[in-house]
PDB file of C-alpha atoms in Angstrom:
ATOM      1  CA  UNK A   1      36.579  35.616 -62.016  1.00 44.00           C
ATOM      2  CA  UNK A   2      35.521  32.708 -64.030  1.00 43.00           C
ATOM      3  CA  UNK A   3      32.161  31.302 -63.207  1.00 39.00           C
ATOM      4  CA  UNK A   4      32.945  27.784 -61.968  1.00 40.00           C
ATOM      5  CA  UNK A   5      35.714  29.995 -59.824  1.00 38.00           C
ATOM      6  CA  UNK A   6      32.445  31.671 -58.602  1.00 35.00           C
ATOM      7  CA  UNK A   7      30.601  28.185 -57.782  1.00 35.00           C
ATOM      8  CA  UNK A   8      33.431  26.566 -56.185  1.00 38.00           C
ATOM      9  CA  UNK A   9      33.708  29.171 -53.639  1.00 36.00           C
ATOM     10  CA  UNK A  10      29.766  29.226 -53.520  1.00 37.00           C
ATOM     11  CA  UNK A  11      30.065  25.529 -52.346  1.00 34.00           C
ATOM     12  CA  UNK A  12      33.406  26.337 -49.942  1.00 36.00           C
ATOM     13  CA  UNK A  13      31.568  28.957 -48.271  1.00 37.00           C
ATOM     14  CA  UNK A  14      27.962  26.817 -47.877  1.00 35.00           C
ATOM     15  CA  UNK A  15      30.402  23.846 -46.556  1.00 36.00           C
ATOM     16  CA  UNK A  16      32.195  26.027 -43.972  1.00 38.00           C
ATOM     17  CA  UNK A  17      28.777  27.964 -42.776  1.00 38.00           C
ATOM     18  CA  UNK A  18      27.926  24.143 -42.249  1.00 38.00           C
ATOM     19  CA  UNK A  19      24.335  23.925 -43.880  1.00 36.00           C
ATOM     20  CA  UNK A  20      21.229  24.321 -41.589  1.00 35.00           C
ATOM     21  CA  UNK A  21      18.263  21.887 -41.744  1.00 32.00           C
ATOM     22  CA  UNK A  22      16.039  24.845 -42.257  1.00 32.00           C
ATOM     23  CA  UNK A  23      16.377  27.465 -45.115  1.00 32.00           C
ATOM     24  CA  UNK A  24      15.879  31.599 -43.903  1.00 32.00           C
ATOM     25  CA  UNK A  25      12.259  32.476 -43.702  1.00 31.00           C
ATOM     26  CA  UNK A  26      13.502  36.021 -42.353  1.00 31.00           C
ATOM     27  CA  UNK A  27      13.602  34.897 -39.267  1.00 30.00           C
ATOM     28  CA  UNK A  28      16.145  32.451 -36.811  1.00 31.00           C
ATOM     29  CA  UNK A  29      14.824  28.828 -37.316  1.00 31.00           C
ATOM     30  CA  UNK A  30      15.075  28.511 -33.589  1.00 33.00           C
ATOM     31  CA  UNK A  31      13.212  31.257 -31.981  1.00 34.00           C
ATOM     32  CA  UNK A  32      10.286  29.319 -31.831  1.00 33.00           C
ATOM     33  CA  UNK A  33       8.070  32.571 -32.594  1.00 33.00           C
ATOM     34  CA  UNK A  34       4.221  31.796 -32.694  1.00 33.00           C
ATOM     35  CA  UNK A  35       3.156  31.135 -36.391  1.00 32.00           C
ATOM     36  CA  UNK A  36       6.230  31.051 -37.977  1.00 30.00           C
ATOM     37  CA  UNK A  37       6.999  28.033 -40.373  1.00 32.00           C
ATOM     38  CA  UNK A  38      10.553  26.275 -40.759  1.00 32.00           C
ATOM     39  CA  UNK A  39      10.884  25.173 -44.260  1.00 30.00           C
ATOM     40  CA  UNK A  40      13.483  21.853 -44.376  1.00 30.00           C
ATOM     41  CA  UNK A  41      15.803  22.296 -47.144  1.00 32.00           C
ATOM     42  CA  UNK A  42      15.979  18.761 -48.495  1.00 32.00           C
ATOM     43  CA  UNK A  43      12.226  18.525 -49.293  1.00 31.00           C
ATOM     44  CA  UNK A  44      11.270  22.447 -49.189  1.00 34.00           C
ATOM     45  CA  UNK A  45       8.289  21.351 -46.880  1.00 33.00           C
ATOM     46  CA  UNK A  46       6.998  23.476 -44.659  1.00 33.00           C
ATOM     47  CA  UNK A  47       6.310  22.784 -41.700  1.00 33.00           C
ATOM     48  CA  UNK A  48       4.501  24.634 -38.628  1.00 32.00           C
ATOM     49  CA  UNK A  49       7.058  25.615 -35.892  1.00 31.00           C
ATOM     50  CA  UNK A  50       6.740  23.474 -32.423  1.00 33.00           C
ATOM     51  CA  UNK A  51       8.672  25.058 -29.850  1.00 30.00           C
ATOM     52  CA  UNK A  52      11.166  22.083 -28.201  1.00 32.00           C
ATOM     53  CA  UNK A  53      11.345  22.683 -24.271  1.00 33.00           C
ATOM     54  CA  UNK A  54      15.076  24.291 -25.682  1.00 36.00           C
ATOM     55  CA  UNK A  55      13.104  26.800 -27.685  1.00 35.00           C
ATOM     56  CA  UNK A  56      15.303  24.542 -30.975  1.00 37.00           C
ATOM     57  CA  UNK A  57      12.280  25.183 -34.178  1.00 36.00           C
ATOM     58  CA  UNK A  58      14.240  23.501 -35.963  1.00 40.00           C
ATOM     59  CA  UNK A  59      14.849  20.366 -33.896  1.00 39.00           C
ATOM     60  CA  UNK A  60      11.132  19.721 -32.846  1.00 40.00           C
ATOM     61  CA  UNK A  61      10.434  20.432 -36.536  1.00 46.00           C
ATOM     62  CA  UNK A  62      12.768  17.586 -37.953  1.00 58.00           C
ATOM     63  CA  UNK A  63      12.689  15.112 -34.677  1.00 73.00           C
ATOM     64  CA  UNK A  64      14.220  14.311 -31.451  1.00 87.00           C
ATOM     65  CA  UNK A  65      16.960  12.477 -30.059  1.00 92.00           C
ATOM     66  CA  UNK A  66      16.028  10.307 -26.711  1.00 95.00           C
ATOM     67  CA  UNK A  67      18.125   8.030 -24.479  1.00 97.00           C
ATOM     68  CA  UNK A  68      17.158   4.239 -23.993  1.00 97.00           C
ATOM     69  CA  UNK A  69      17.585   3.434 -20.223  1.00 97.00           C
ATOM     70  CA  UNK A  70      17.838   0.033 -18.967  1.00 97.00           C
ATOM     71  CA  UNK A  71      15.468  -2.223 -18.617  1.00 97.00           C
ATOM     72  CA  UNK A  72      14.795  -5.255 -16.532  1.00 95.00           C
ATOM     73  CA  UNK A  73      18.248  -5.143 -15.007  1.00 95.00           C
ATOM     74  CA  UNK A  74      19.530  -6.064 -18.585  1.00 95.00           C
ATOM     75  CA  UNK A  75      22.616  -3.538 -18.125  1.00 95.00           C
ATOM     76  CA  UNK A  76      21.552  -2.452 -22.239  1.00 97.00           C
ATOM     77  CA  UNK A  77      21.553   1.163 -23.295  1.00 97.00           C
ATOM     78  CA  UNK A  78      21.307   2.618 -25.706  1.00 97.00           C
ATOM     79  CA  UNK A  79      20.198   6.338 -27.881  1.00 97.00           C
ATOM     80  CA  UNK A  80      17.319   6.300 -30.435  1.00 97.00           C
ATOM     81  CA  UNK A  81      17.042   9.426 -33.059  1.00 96.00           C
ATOM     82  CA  UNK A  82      14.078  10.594 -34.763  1.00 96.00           C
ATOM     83  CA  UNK A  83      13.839  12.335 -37.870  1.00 94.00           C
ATOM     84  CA  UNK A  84      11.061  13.370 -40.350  1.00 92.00           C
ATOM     85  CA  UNK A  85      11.347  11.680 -43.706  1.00 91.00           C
ATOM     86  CA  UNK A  86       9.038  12.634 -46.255  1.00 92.00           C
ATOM     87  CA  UNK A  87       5.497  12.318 -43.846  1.00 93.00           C
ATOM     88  CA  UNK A  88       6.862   9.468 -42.495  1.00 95.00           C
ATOM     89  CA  UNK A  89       9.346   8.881 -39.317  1.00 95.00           C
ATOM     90  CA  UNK A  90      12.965   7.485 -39.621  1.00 96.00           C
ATOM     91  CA  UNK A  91      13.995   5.445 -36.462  1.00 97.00           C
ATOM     92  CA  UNK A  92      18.125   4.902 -36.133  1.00 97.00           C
ATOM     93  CA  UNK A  93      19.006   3.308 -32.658  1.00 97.00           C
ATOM     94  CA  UNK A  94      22.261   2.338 -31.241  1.00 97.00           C
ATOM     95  CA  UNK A  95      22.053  -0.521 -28.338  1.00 97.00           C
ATOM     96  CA  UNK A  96      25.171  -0.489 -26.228  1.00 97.00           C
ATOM     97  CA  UNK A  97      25.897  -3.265 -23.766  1.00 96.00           C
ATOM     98  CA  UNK A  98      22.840  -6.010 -25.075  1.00 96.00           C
ATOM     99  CA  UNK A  99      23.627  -9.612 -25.019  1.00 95.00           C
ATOM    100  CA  UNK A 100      24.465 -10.678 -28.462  1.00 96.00           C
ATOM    101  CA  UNK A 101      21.982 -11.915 -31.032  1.00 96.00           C
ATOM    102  CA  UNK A 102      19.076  -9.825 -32.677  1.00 97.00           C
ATOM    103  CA  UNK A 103      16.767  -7.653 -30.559  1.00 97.00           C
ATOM    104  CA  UNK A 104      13.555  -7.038 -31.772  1.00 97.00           C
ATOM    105  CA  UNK A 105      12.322  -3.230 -31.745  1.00 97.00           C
ATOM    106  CA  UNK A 106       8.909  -1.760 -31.387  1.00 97.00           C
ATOM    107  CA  UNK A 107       7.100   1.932 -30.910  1.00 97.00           C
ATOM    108  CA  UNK A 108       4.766   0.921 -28.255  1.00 96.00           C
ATOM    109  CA  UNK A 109       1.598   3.211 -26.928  1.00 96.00           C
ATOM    110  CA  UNK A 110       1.965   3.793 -23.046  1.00 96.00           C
ATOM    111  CA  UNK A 111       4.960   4.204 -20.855  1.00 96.00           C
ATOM    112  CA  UNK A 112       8.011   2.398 -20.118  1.00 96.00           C
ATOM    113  CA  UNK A 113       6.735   1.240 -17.012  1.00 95.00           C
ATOM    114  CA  UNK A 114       2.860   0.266 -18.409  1.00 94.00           C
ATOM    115  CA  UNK A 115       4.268  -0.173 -22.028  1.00 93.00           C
ATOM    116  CA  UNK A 116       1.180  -0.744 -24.239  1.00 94.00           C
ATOM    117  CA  UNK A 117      -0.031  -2.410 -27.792  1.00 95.00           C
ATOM    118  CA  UNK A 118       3.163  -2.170 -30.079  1.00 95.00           C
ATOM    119  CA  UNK A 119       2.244   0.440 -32.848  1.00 96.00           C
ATOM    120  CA  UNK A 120       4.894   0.017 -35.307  1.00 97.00           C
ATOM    121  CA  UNK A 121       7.566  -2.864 -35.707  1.00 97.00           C
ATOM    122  CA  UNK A 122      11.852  -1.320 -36.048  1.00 97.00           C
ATOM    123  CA  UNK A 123      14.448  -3.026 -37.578  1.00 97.00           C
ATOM    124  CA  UNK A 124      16.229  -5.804 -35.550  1.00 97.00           C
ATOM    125  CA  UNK A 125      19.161  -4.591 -33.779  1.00 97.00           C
ATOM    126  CA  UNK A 126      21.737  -7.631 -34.320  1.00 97.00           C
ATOM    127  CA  UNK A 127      24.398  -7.410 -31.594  1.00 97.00           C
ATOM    128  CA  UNK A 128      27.531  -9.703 -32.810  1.00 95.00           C
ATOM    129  CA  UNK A 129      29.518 -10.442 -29.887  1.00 94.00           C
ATOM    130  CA  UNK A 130      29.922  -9.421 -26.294  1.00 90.00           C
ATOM    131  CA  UNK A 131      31.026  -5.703 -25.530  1.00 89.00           C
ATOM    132  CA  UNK A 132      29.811  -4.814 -29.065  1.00 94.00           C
ATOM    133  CA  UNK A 133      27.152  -2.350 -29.948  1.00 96.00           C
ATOM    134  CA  UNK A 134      24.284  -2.810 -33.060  1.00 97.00           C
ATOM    135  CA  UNK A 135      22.230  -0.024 -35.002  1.00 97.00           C
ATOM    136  CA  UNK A 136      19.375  -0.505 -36.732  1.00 97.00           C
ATOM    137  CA  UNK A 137      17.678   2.265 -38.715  1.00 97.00           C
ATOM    138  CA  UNK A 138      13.894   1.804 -39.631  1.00 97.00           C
ATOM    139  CA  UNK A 139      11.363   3.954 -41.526  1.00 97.00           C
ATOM    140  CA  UNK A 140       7.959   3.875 -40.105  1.00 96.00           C
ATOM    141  CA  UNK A 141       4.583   4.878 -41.626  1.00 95.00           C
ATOM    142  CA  UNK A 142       3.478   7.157 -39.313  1.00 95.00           C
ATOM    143  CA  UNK A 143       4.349  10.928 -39.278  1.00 94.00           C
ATOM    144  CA  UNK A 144       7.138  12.317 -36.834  1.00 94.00           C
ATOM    145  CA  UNK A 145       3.921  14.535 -35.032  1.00 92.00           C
ATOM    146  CA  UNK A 146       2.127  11.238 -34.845  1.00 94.00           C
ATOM    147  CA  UNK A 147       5.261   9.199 -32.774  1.00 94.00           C
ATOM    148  CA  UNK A 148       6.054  12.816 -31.114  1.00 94.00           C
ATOM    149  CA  UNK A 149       2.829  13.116 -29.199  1.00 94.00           C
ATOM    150  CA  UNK A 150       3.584  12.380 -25.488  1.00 93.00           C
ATOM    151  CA  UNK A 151       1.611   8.968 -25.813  1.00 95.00           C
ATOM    152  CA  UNK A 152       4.746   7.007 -27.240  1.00 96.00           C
ATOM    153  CA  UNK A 153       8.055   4.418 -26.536  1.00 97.00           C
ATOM    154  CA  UNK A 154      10.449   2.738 -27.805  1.00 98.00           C
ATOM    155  CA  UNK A 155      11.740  -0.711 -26.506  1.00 97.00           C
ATOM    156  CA  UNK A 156      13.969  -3.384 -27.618  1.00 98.00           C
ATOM    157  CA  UNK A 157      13.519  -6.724 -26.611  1.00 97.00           C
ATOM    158  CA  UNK A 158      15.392  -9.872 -25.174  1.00 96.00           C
ATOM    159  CA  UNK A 159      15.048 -11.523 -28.420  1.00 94.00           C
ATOM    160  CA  UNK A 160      12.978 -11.348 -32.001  1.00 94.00           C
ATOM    161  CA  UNK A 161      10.892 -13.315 -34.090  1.00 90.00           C
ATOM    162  CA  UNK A 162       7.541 -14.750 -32.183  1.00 87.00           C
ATOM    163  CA  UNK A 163       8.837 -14.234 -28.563  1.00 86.00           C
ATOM    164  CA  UNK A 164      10.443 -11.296 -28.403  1.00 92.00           C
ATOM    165  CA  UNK A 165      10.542 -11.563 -24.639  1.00 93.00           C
ATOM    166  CA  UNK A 166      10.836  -8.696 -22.044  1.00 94.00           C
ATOM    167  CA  UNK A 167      11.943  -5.199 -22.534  1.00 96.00           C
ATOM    168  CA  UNK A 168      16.130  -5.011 -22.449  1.00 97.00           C
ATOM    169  CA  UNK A 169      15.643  -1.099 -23.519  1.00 98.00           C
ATOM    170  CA  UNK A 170      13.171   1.600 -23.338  1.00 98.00           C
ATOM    171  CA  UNK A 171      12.724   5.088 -23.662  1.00 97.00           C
ATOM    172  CA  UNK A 172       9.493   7.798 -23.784  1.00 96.00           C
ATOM    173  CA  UNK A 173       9.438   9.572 -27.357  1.00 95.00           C
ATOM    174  CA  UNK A 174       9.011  13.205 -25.783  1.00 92.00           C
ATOM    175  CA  UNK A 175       5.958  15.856 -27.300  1.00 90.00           C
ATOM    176  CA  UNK A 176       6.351  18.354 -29.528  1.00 78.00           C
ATOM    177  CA  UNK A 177       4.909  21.704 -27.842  1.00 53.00           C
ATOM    178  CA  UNK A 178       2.262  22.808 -30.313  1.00 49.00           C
ATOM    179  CA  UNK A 179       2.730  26.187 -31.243  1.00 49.00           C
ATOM    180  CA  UNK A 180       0.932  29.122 -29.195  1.00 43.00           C
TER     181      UNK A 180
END
């Protein structure tokens, strides 16, 4: 066979395996063994395994997915992701059922019910009529470990700009389990 024959079914058979987020290190990504290191293919970082509760190496190495419950009888919900991006931590939330206009976003210290000082500003999520949904994706300057740590939430507002008014969202950013 011709090499480009070669490549092309190179690339078929990468794009039916359907990639992984972590490259082999000899052992499964997600079997959370102590000391092992996931290595994330689009940066070739490595990166200490943290066991998720799901034993998922992979998934507590790259971030978490969490769901934004309703807040202050708003009737808003809503699902935040997030993902590792080069030391610092991507943000992209999807509010469902928010009144329209722009929502401000923060990562807040504290808990949804005691939410603390906000520690990092998101992207305004701009609902544009009723029944619609918004997403806003931020990048934040703190690492993924750093948001990940138990101590963390994330809330959208009533509103943006100065008076952002009271949580319509919120949601605790779960811990990584350090390794044992």
């Amino acid at each position: 066979m011709h090499t480009r024959h070669l490549f092309a079914l190179a690339l078929l058979a990468l794009a039916a395996c359907g990639g992984d987020a972590a490259e082999d290190t000899g052992k499964n990504a997600g079997d959370g063994a102590a000391g092992e290191e996931a290595v994330l293919a689009d940066t070739g970082a490595k990166v200490p395994a943290a066991a998720s509760p799901g034993g998922d190496t992979a998934q507590a190495a790259l971030g978490s997915a969490v769901t934004l419950n309703t807040a202050n009888n708003s009737g808003a919900t809503g699902i935040a992701q997030l993902m590792d991006h080069a030391g610092q931590t991507m943000v992209t939330v999807t509010l469902n059922g928010a009144s329209p206009g722009a929502h401000a976003g923060h990562v807040h210290e504290g808990t949804c019910d005691a939410p603390g000082r906000p520690v990092a500003p998101l992207q305004d999520a701009t609902v544009p009529s009723a029944n619609a949904s918004a997403t806003a994706v931020s990048t934040i300057a703190l690492p993924l470990a750093t948001v990940m740590n138990g101590r963390h939430i994330i809330a959208y507002h009533q509103g943006s700009g100065a008076n952002t008014g009271a949580p319509i969202v919120c949601a605790p950013v779960p811990g990584q389990v350090p390794p044992a």
